[in-house]
Coordinates of C-alpha atoms in Angstrom, one line a residue:
X1 CA 44.9 -42.8 6.6
X2 CA 45.2 -39.0 7.4
X3 CA 48.8 -39.4 8.7
X4 CA 49.8 -41.4 5.7
X5 CA 48.7 -38.8 3.2
X6 CA 50.3 -36.0 5.4
X7 CA 53.6 -37.9 5.1
X8 CA 53.5 -38.5 1.4
X9 CA 52.5 -34.8 1.1
X10 CA 55.4 -33.8 2.8
X11 CA 57.8 -36.2 1.2
X12 CA 56.6 -35.1 -2.4
X13 CA 56.8 -31.4 -2.2
X14 CA 56.8 -29.6 1.2
X15 CA 59.7 -27.4 1.6
X16 CA 60.3 -25.1 4.6
X17 CA 62.6 -22.0 3.6
X18 CA 64.7 -21.2 6.5
X19 CA 66.3 -23.2 9.4
X20 CA 63.5 -24.6 12.1
X21 CA 62.9 -22.6 14.9
X22 CA 60.4 -22.9 17.8
X23 CA 56.9 -22.7 16.0
X24 CA 54.2 -20.9 17.3
X25 CA 50.6 -22.8 16.6
X26 CA 48.3 -20.8 14.2
X27 CA 45.5 -20.9 16.6
X28 CA 47.5 -18.8 19.1
X29 CA 48.8 -16.3 16.8
X30 CA 46.5 -13.2 16.8
X31 CA 44.7 -13.4 13.4
X32 CA 47.8 -15.0 11.5
X33 CA 47.5 -14.1 7.7
X34 CA 48.8 -16.6 5.3
X35 CA 48.4 -15.4 1.5
X36 CA 49.0 -17.0 -1.8
X37 CA 52.0 -15.3 -3.2
X38 CA 52.8 -17.1 -6.7
X39 CA 51.0 -19.9 -8.7
X40 CA 52.4 -21.9 -11.6
X41 CA 50.2 -24.6 -13.4
X42 CA 52.6 -26.3 -16.1
X43 CA 55.5 -26.2 -18.4
X44 CA 58.9 -27.4 -19.2
X45 CA 60.8 -25.7 -16.3
X46 CA 61.1 -27.3 -13.1
X47 CA 59.4 -27.3 -10.9
X48 CA 56.6 -27.7 -13.7
X49 CA 53.8 -26.5 -11.2
X50 CA 53.6 -25.0 -7.8
X51 CA 51.7 -22.7 -5.3
X52 CA 53.6 -20.6 -3.0
X53 CA 52.1 -19.1 0.4
X54 CA 53.7 -16.1 2.3
X55 CA 53.5 -15.6 6.0
X56 CA 52.3 -11.8 6.3
X57 CA 52.8 -12.0 10.3
X58 CA 55.8 -11.1 12.3
X59 CA 55.9 -14.7 14.0
X60 CA 56.3 -18.3 12.9
X61 CA 52.9 -20.3 11.9
X62 CA 52.2 -23.6 12.3
X63 CA 50.2 -24.6 9.3
X64 CA 49.9 -28.5 10.1
X65 CA 46.3 -29.6 8.9
X66 CA 45.5 -26.6 6.9
X67 CA 44.3 -27.7 3.3
X68 CA 45.0 -26.4 0.0
X69 CA 42.2 -27.0 -2.5
X70 CA 42.3 -26.9 -6.3
X71 CA 39.2 -26.4 -8.5
X72 CA 39.1 -27.0 -12.5
X73 CA 37.5 -24.6 -14.8
X74 CA 33.9 -24.2 -15.5
X75 CA 33.0 -26.3 -12.5
X76 CA 29.5 -25.6 -10.9
X77 CA 29.7 -24.8 -7.4
X78 CA 27.0 -23.6 -5.1
X79 CA 28.7 -21.5 -2.8
X80 CA 32.4 -20.7 -3.0
X81 CA 32.7 -20.0 0.6
X82 CA 31.6 -23.5 1.6
X83 CA 34.3 -25.8 2.9
X84 CA 35.1 -28.2 1.5
X85 CA 34.4 -27.5 -2.3
X86 CA 32.0 -30.3 -3.4
X87 CA 31.3 -31.2 -7.0
X88 CA 29.6 -33.8 -9.1
X89 CA 33.0 -35.3 -10.1
X90 CA 35.6 -36.0 -7.5
X91 CA 38.2 -35.3 -10.3
X92 CA 37.1 -31.7 -10.3
X93 CA 38.3 -30.7 -6.8
X94 CA 42.0 -31.8 -5.6
X95 CA 43.0 -31.4 -2.0
X96 CA 46.4 -31.3 -0.2
X97 CA 47.0 -31.3 3.6
X98 CA 50.1 -29.6 5.2
X99 CA 51.7 -32.1 7.5
X100 CA 51.7 -31.9 11.2
X101 CA 54.5 -29.5 12.2
X102 CA 54.8 -27.5 9.1
X103 CA 55.8 -24.2 9.8
X104 CA 56.1 -21.0 7.8
X105 CA 58.7 -18.7 9.3
X106 CA 57.8 -14.6 9.8
X107 CA 57.6 -13.2 6.4
X108 CA 58.7 -16.2 4.6
X109 CA 57.5 -18.7 2.0
X110 CA 56.5 -22.6 1.8
X111 CA 55.6 -24.1 -1.5
X112 CA 53.5 -27.2 -2.3
X113 CA 53.9 -28.8 -5.8
X114 CA 51.7 -31.7 -5.7
X115 CA 48.2 -30.5 -6.9
X116 CA 48.5 -31.9 -10.8
X117 CA 46.8 -28.9 -12.3
X118 CA 45.5 -28.5 -16.0
X119 CA 48.0 -26.8 -17.9
X120 CA 47.0 -23.4 -19.5
X121 CA 43.6 -23.4 -18.4
X122 CA 41.6 -21.5 -16.0
X123 CA 41.2 -22.8 -12.4
X124 CA 41.1 -21.6 -8.4
X125 CA 43.1 -22.4 -5.6
X126 CA 42.3 -21.4 -1.9
X127 CA 43.9 -22.0 1.6
X128 CA 41.7 -23.3 4.4
X129 CA 42.4 -23.4 8.1
X130 CA 39.8 -26.0 9.2
X131 CA 37.9 -25.6 12.7
X132 CA 39.7 -27.0 15.8
X133 CA 42.0 -26.4 18.5
X134 CA 39.8 -23.4 20.0
X135 CA 38.6 -22.3 16.6
X136 CA 35.0 -23.1 16.1
X137 CA 34.7 -22.2 12.5
X138 CA 36.8 -22.8 9.2
X139 CA 38.7 -19.7 8.2
X140 CA 39.4 -19.1 4.7
X141 CA 43.1 -17.4 4.3
X142 CA 43.1 -16.7 0.5
X143 CA 41.5 -17.6 -2.6
X144 CA 42.9 -16.9 -6.3
X145 CA 41.4 -17.7 -9.5
X146 CA 42.9 -17.1 -13.0
X147 CA 41.4 -17.2 -16.5
X148 CA 37.9 -16.1 -17.7
X149 CA 36.5 -19.7 -16.7
X150 CA 37.7 -19.7 -13.2
X151 CA 34.9 -20.5 -10.8
X152 CA 35.8 -19.1 -7.5
X153 CA 38.3 -16.1 -6.7
X154 CA 38.0 -12.5 -5.0
X155 CA 36.1 -10.1 -6.9
X156 CA 37.9 -10.5 -10.3
X157 CA 40.1 -13.2 -11.6
X158 CA 43.6 -12.7 -12.9
X159 CA 44.7 -13.4 -16.4
X160 CA 44.9 -16.7 -17.8
X161 CA 48.6 -18.4 -16.7
X162 CA 50.7 -19.5 -19.8
X163 CA 53.0 -22.6 -19.5
X164 CA 56.3 -21.9 -17.9
X165 CA 55.2 -18.6 -16.7
X166 CA 53.3 -17.6 -13.4
X167 CA 51.4 -14.8 -11.6
X168 CA 52.9 -13.1 -8.5
X169 CA 51.2 -11.0 -5.9
X170 CA 52.0 -7.5 -5.7
X171 CA 54.2 -6.0 -2.7
X172 CA 53.9 -2.6 -1.4
X173 CA 56.7 0.0 -0.7
X174 CA 57.0 -1.3 3.0
X175 CA 57.4 -4.9 2.0
X176 CA 53.8 -6.3 2.8
X177 CA 51.9 -8.3 0.0
X178 CA 49.0 -6.2 -1.3
X179 CA 45.7 -8.0 -0.4
X180 CA 42.4 -5.8 -1.3
X181 CA 40.2 -8.9 -1.9
X182 CA 40.6 -8.3 -5.7
X183 CA 42.9 -10.8 -7.6
X184 CA 42.9 -8.8 -10.6
X185 CA 44.2 -5.9 -8.7
X186 CA 46.5 -7.8 -6.3
X187 CA 48.6 -9.9 -8.8
X188 CA 50.6 -8.7 -11.5
X189 CA 49.5 -8.9 -14.9
X190 CA 52.9 -8.9 -16.3
X191 CA 53.8 -12.6 -16.3
X192 CA 57.2 -13.4 -15.3
X193 CA 59.6 -16.4 -15.0
X194 CA 58.8 -18.4 -11.9
X195 CA 60.9 -17.6 -8.5
X196 CA 59.7 -20.6 -6.2
X197 CA 60.7 -20.1 -2.7
X198 CA 62.4 -17.0 -3.0
X199 CA 61.0 -14.1 -0.8
X200 CA 59.5 -11.4 -3.1
X201 CA 61.5 -8.2 -3.8
X202 CA 59.7 -5.2 -3.1
X203 CA 57.6 -4.1 -5.7
X204 CA 56.1 -0.8 -6.4
X205 CA 52.4 -1.5 -6.3
X206 CA 50.1 0.3 -9.2
X207 CA 47.1 1.3 -7.4
X208 CA 45.3 2.9 -10.3
X209 CA 44.9 0.0 -13.0
X210 CA 43.0 2.8 -15.3
X211 CA 45.7 5.4 -15.4
X212 CA 49.0 5.1 -17.5
X213 CA 52.0 4.4 -15.5
X214 CA 52.6 3.0 -11.9
X215 CA 50.5 5.0 -9.4
X216 CA 51.8 4.2 -5.9
X217 CA 49.4 6.6 -4.7
X218 CA 46.0 7.5 -5.3
X219 CA 46.0 10.9 -6.8
X220 CA 44.4 13.7 -4.7
X221 CA 40.8 14.3 -5.3
X222 CA 40.2 10.6 -6.4
X223 CA 39.2 7.5 -4.8
X224 CA 40.0 3.6 -5.1
X225 CA 37.3 1.5 -6.2
X226 CA 38.4 -1.9 -4.8
X227 CA 36.0 -3.7 -7.0
X228 CA 37.7 -2.8 -9.9
X229 CA 40.9 -1.6 -8.8
X230 CA 40.5 1.9 -10.7
X231 CA 41.0 5.2 -9.2
X232 CA 37.8 7.5 -9.9
X233 CA 36.9 11.0 -8.9
X234 CA 34.8 10.7 -5.8
X235 CA 31.0 11.3 -6.1
X236 CA 30.0 14.7 -5.0
X237 CA 28.5 14.7 -1.4
X238 CA 24.9 16.2 -2.5
X239 CA 24.5 13.6 -5.4
X240 CA 25.1 10.8 -2.7
X241 CA 21.8 12.1 -1.3
X242 CA 19.7 11.0 -3.5
X243 CA 16.4 9.1 -1.8
X244 CA 18.2 10.4 1.5
X245 CA 17.0 13.8 1.8
X246 CA 13.7 14.9 0.9
X247 CA 11.9 18.3 1.1
X248 CA 9.0 17.4 3.5
X249 CA 7.2 20.7 4.6
X250 CA 6.4 24.3 3.2
X251 CA 4.8 27.4 4.7
X252 CA 4.4 30.1 2.1
X253 CA 2.2 32.2 4.0
X254 CA 2.2 33.1 7.8
X255 CA -0.1 35.2 9.2
X256 CA 0.6 38.8 9.1
X257 CA 3.9 39.8 7.5
X258 CA 5.7 36.5 6.2
X259 CA 9.3 38.2 7.1
X260 CA 11.0 35.6 9.1
X261 CA 8.0 33.3 9.3
X262 CA 8.1 31.3 5.8
X263 CA 10.0 28.1 6.2
X264 CA 11.3 25.0 4.0
X265 CA 11.8 21.8 5.9
X266 CA 14.0 18.9 4.8
X267 CA 14.1 15.3 6.2
X268 CA 17.1 13.0 6.3
X269 CA 15.7 9.5 6.0
X270 CA 18.8 7.7 6.6
X271 CA 20.7 6.5 9.7
X272 CA 23.7 8.7 9.4
X273 CA 24.0 12.3 9.7
X274 CA 24.4 14.0 6.4
X275 CA 25.8 17.3 5.5
X276 CA 24.3 19.3 2.6
X277 CA 27.6 20.5 1.1
X278 CA 27.0 21.2 -2.7
X279 CA 23.7 21.2 -2.5
X280 CA 21.6 24.2 -3.4
X281 CA 17.8 25.5 -2.8
X282 CA 16.1 26.9 -5.7
X283 CA 12.5 28.4 -6.0
X284 CA 11.2 28.4 -9.4
X285 CA 13.5 29.9 -11.7
X286 CA 15.0 32.2 -9.2
X287 CA 18.9 32.3 -8.0
X288 CA 19.9 29.0 -6.3
X289 CA 20.8 29.4 -2.6
X290 CA 23.6 27.3 -1.2
X291 CA 23.1 25.0 1.7
X292 CA 26.9 24.5 2.2
X293 CA 28.0 23.6 6.1
X294 CA 24.2 22.9 7.0
X295 CA 23.8 19.4 8.9
X296 CA 20.8 17.0 9.3
X297 CA 20.8 14.3 12.2
X298 CA 20.0 10.8 11.3
X299 CA 16.2 10.5 10.8
X300 CA 15.9 14.3 11.7
X301 CA 14.4 17.3 10.1
X302 CA 16.0 20.7 9.1
X303 CA 13.9 23.8 8.9
X304 CA 15.3 26.8 7.1
X305 CA 13.5 30.2 7.6
X306 CA 13.8 32.9 5.3
X307 CA 15.2 35.1 8.2
X308 CA 18.4 32.6 8.0
X309 CA 18.5 32.6 4.2
X310 CA 17.2 35.2 2.0
X311 CA 14.4 33.8 0.0
X312 CA 10.6 34.2 -0.6
X313 CA 7.7 32.0 -1.3
X314 CA 5.0 33.2 -3.5
X315 CA 1.5 33.1 -2.2
X316 CA -1.0 33.9 -5.0
X317 CA 0.4 31.3 -7.4
X318 CA 1.5 27.6 -7.4
X319 CA 5.6 27.5 -7.1
X320 CA 8.2 24.6 -7.0
X321 CA 10.9 24.3 -4.6
X322 CA 13.9 22.3 -5.8
X323 CA 16.8 20.6 -3.8
X324 CA 19.6 20.2 -6.4
X325 CA 23.1 19.3 -6.7
X326 CA 25.8 20.4 -9.2
X327 CA 24.5 17.1 -11.6
X328 CA 21.4 16.2 -10.2
X329 CA 18.0 17.2 -8.9
X330 CA 17.5 15.8 -5.6
X331 CA 14.1 16.4 -4.8
X332 CA 11.2 18.9 -6.0
X333 CA 7.6 19.6 -5.2
X334 CA 5.3 22.1 -6.3
X335 CA 3.2 23.5 -3.5
X336 CA -0.8 25.0 -4.6
X337 CA -1.5 28.5 -4.8
X338 CA -3.7 30.7 -2.3
X339 CA -3.0 28.7 0.7
X340 CA -4.6 30.4 3.8
X341 CA -2.8 31.9 6.4
X342 CA -0.7 29.7 8.6
X343 CA -1.7 26.5 6.4
X344 CA 1.5 24.5 5.2
X345 CA 2.0 22.0 2.7
X346 CA 3.3 18.9 4.2
X347 CA 4.4 15.1 3.5
X348 CA 3.0 12.6 5.5
X349 CA 3.3 8.8 4.7
X350 CA 4.4 9.7 1.0
X351 CA 1.5 11.9 0.6
X352 CA 1.5 15.8 0.2
X353 CA -1.4 17.4 2.1
X354 CA -2.4 20.7 3.4
X355 CA -2.6 21.3 7.3
X356 CA -3.2 23.7 9.7
X357 CA -0.6 22.4 11.8
X358 CA 2.7 23.6 10.8
X359 CA 5.6 21.5 12.4
X360 CA 9.0 23.0 11.7
X361 CA 11.7 20.7 12.7
X362 CA 9.0 17.9 14.0
X363 CA 7.3 14.9 12.4
X364 CA 4.4 16.6 10.4
X365 CA 0.8 16.2 11.7
X366 CA -2.5 16.8 9.2
X367 CA -5.0 19.0 10.7
X368 CA -8.0 20.0 8.7
X369 CA -9.1 22.9 10.2
X370 CA -8.1 25.8 12.5
X371 CA -8.8 25.3 16.3
X372 CA -12.2 26.8 17.2
X373 CA -12.1 29.8 19.7
X374 CA -12.8 29.1 23.4
X375 CA -16.4 28.0 24.0
X376 CA -17.1 27.0 20.7
X377 CA -16.8 23.6 18.8
X378 CA -16.5 22.3 15.3
X379 CA -19.8 20.8 13.9
X380 CA -18.4 17.7 12.2
X381 CA -21.4 17.9 9.6
X382 CA -20.5 21.4 8.4
X383 CA -16.8 21.8 9.3
X384 CA -17.7 25.3 11.0
X385 CA -17.3 26.3 14.7
X386 CA -20.7 26.5 16.7
X387 CA -21.3 27.5 20.3
X388 CA -20.9 24.7 22.4
X389 CA -24.1 23.2 23.9
X390 CA -23.7 23.7 27.9
X391 CA -26.6 21.4 29.6
X392 CA -27.5 23.0 32.8
X393 CA -28.1 19.5 34.4
X394 CA -28.9 21.3 37.8
X395 CA -32.2 22.6 36.2
X396 CA -33.4 19.3 34.5
X397 CA -35.5 17.0 36.4
X398 CA -34.2 13.4 36.4
X399 CA -35.4 11.0 34.2
X400 CA -37.5 7.7 35.4
X401 CA -35.5 4.4 35.8
X402 CA -37.0 3.2 32.3
X403 CA -35.7 6.7 30.5
X404 CA -32.7 8.3 29.4
X405 CA -31.7 11.7 28.4
X406 CA -31.4 12.7 24.7
X407 CA -28.0 14.4 24.2
X408 CA -29.3 16.5 21.4
X409 CA -32.6 18.0 23.1
X410 CA -31.8 17.2 26.9
X411 CA -35.5 15.6 27.1
X412 CA -36.3 12.1 28.6
X413 CA -36.9 9.3 26.2
X414 CA -38.2 5.8 27.1
X415 CA -35.4 3.2 26.9
X416 CA -36.1 0.7 24.1
X417 CA -36.6 -2.9 25.6
X418 CA -35.9 -5.7 23.9
X419 CA -39.0 -7.7 23.0
X420 CA -37.7 -10.9 24.6
X421 CA -37.9 -9.0 27.7
X422 CA -41.6 -7.8 27.6
X423 CA -44.3 -9.4 29.4
X424 CA -46.3 -11.6 27.1
X425 CA -49.6 -10.6 26.1
X426 CA -53.2 -11.9 27.0
X427 CA -54.7 -14.7 24.7
X428 CA -57.0 -12.2 23.3
X429 CA -54.4 -9.6 22.6
X430 CA -51.4 -9.4 20.0
X431 CA -48.0 -6.8 20.3
X432 CA -48.4 -3.9 17.8
X433 CA -44.8 -4.2 16.3
X434 CA -44.7 -0.4 15.9
X435 CA -45.4 0.5 19.7
X436 CA -44.6 -3.0 21.5
X437 CA -47.8 -2.5 23.2
X438 CA -50.3 -5.2 23.5
X439 CA -54.1 -4.7 21.7
X440 CA -57.2 -6.8 21.7
X441 CA -57.6 -9.1 18.8
X442 CA -60.8 -8.0 16.7
X443 CA -63.0 -11.4 16.9
X444 CA -65.7 -10.2 14.4
X445 CA -66.4 -13.6 13.3
X446 CA -67.4 -14.7 16.7
X447 CA -70.4 -12.3 16.9
X448 CA -71.7 -12.4 13.3
X449 CA -74.8 -15.0 12.7
X450 CA -73.7 -17.8 10.7
X451 CA -74.9 -17.8 6.9
X452 CA -77.5 -20.5 5.7
X453 CA -76.2 -23.5 3.9
X454 CA -77.3 -21.9 0.4
X455 CA -75.2 -18.7 1.4
X456 CA -71.8 -17.5 1.8
X457 CA -70.1 -14.5 3.6
X458 CA -68.7 -12.0 1.6
X459 CA -65.5 -11.1 2.8
X460 CA -65.4 -7.3 2.1
X461 CA -68.6 -6.6 3.7
X462 CA -69.1 -9.6 6.2
X463 CA -72.7 -10.1 4.6
X464 CA -74.3 -13.1 3.8
X465 CA -74.9 -13.8 0.0
X466 CA -76.7 -16.4 -1.9
X467 CA -74.5 -18.9 -3.5
X468 CA -74.7 -18.5 -7.4
X469 CA -75.8 -22.0 -8.6
X470 CA -74.7 -23.5 -11.9
X471 CA -76.1 -22.3 -15.3
X472 CA -77.6 -25.4 -15.9
X473 CA -79.9 -25.5 -13.0
X474 CA -81.1 -22.2 -13.4
X475 CA -84.9 -21.8 -14.5
X476 CA -85.1 -20.6 -17.9
X477 CA -86.4 -16.6 -18.1
X478 CA -89.6 -15.9 -20.0
X479 CA -89.9 -14.6 -23.5
X480 CA -89.8 -11.1 -22.6
X481 CA -87.0 -11.3 -20.0
X482 CA -83.2 -11.8 -20.3
X483 CA -80.6 -13.1 -17.6
X484 CA -78.5 -10.6 -15.8
X485 CA -74.6 -11.9 -16.4
X486 CA -73.8 -10.4 -13.0
X487 CA -76.5 -11.5 -11.0
X488 CA -78.1 -14.6 -12.7
X489 CA -81.4 -13.1 -12.2
X490 CA -84.1 -12.6 -15.1
X491 CA -85.0 -9.2 -15.8
X492 CA -87.3 -7.5 -18.4
X493 CA -85.6 -7.0 -21.9
X494 CA -84.1 -3.5 -22.5
X495 CA -85.3 -1.6 -25.2
X496 CA -82.1 -2.4 -26.8
X497 CA -83.1 -6.0 -27.5
X498 CA -86.0 -4.8 -29.8
X499 CA -85.8 -5.8 -33.4
X500 CA -83.2 -3.7 -35.3
X501 CA -84.6 -1.1 -37.3
X502 CA -83.7 -1.1 -41.1
X503 CA -82.0 2.2 -40.8
X504 CA -79.1 3.2 -38.7
X505 CA -79.6 5.2 -35.7
X506 CA -78.2 8.7 -35.9
X507 CA -76.5 9.5 -32.6
X508 CA -77.8 13.5 -31.6
X509 CA -75.1 15.2 -30.3
X510 CA -76.4 17.7 -27.6
X511 CA -74.7 20.7 -27.7
X512 CA -74.3 23.3 -24.9
X513 CA -76.5 25.6 -27.0
X514 CA -79.5 23.3 -27.0
X515 CA -79.3 22.4 -23.5
X516 CA -79.5 26.4 -22.4
X517 CA -82.4 26.3 -24.6
X518 CA -84.2 23.7 -23.0
X519 CA -83.7 25.4 -19.6
X520 CA -85.0 28.8 -21.0
X521 CA -88.2 27.4 -22.3
X522 CA -88.9 25.7 -19.0
X523 CA -88.2 28.6 -17.4
X524 CA -90.5 30.8 -19.3
X525 CA -93.2 28.2 -19.2
X526 CA -93.2 27.8 -15.5
X527 CA -93.5 32.0 -15.1
X528 CA -96.5 31.9 -17.8
X529 CA -98.1 29.0 -15.5
X530 CA -97.3 31.1 -12.5
X531 CA -98.8 34.5 -13.7
X532 CA -101.6 32.6 -15.0
X533 CA -102.4 30.9 -11.6
X534 CA -101.9 34.3 -10.1
X535 CA -104.1 36.3 -12.4
X536 CA -107.0 33.7 -12.4
X537 CA -106.6 33.0 -8.5
X538 CA -110.2 33.7 -7.9
X539 CA -111.8 32.1 -10.4
X540 CA -109.9 28.9 -10.0
X541 CA -110.7 29.0 -6.3
X542 CA -114.3 29.4 -7.1
X543 CA -114.3 26.7 -9.8
X544 CA -112.5 24.4 -7.0
X545 CA -115.3 25.2 -4.6
X546 CA -118.2 24.4 -7.0
X547 CA -116.6 21.1 -8.0
X548 CA -116.1 20.3 -4.4
X549 CA -119.7 20.8 -3.3
X550 CA -121.0 19.1 -6.6
X551 CA -119.0 16.0 -5.5
X552 CA -120.0 16.5 -2.1
X553 CA -123.8 16.9 -2.7
X554 CA -123.6 13.7 -5.1
X555 CA -122.4 11.8 -2.5
X556 CA -124.8 12.6 0.0
X557 CA -127.7 12.1 -2.5
X558 CA -126.4 8.8 -3.0

């Protein structure tokens, strides 16, 4: 079937432009390049449609088995680079295969005219060399799209092709076709009469589509944008350093004189060396300083000291350092005021921090404090340097096997033992959770005398108390008695239980003055009795004796 199709294609329209010569198979030619040189999609002139291919190499190329694919407009293709093109409708894609032995001579052309393309509509054509004969992958030689609805093309499509006209590839002054992988730039927008199988005349290519007239060369000081086919002024070198070069460290206040010790460091975050041509260093609103000819290695650092370039960094107030181009601010950073001696402001992991370890030309390191003098160490709690605690182990008594030395006090302490490894306590003991020691269980209840049946033990005093009987079984109290609600015992009624008086009892408020008067009266009375006793002591003594004798004599007489 494949041979039949190939012969049919050959009979319909494959024409070789020059006499047969010994062909060199395309796979043996060093990277042979075949390009599409002209396309006509319809019209009254013969041939009504054709696609022409040009051999760029200096050797004949055997294109037998190579495939030409045509794709209609507005067809959705998931990936234009995949081979073959696949669409939902088989009619969307048409294919022609060159017959075996078909050869394109050096700098020659070949044409096919049996694709049956849509007149005056967008479309796409490509030439593919299938894998085989030593090639492990399919190779796309060329792809051209025309019209705004073209699906597959190189960068930009060519203008729509009217009937009876064609699009032609541009050729350079040296006679080679222009192939910048941009269809709009590679093909002429000036639609011409078709010239199939005629080696294109040398054309003067217009390299700058955005400049009036034909520009055979890129004007000095400009560059060619292959994507648009336009010549543009090159971007300044320093403008290209945006997000690549950054300020990474600043030391504004060195110990002693700042002359020659202050520095500003830059980091190159790209994998290529960069030059700072066109870049300027500026501090606050001072005059910018040129950084021309300075270079930073890939992922490297550049430290500029104020002995190399004339600049001065303010110590007493915050200042901003700028890296500028002619048009852009590449980077800037404001460092804080009153940084201590030898304390730099450094960028590390995307954050600016103060550090006592300046590292010009090296990876930044954050060090919060200055190193302590010899013989001192930093107290982590206060951040201050303190004398190192040197233990004289030679004078210390060795700790016991069940002890360890406290590093803070150098004293021996018992090693805490897990309770699971402790010796169990005796039956009459329990383990104190605070000391892990065994203590005797206090068995008070075992030595107490049992209470009687009508008694119970008070848990607070451990004494036996009578069980209070229910109020229904209590003996009624007598008429002049009442029951104590606390003890349930009968007691004589208090005076408060007497009949109420017909008048209210007025409370007597005892003042401090009344209280002192009674004491004074008692004191005076006591003194009077004492004085009388003293004065009448003899008389009283005689009276007592007489009474005693009388009482004694009466008793004897009885």
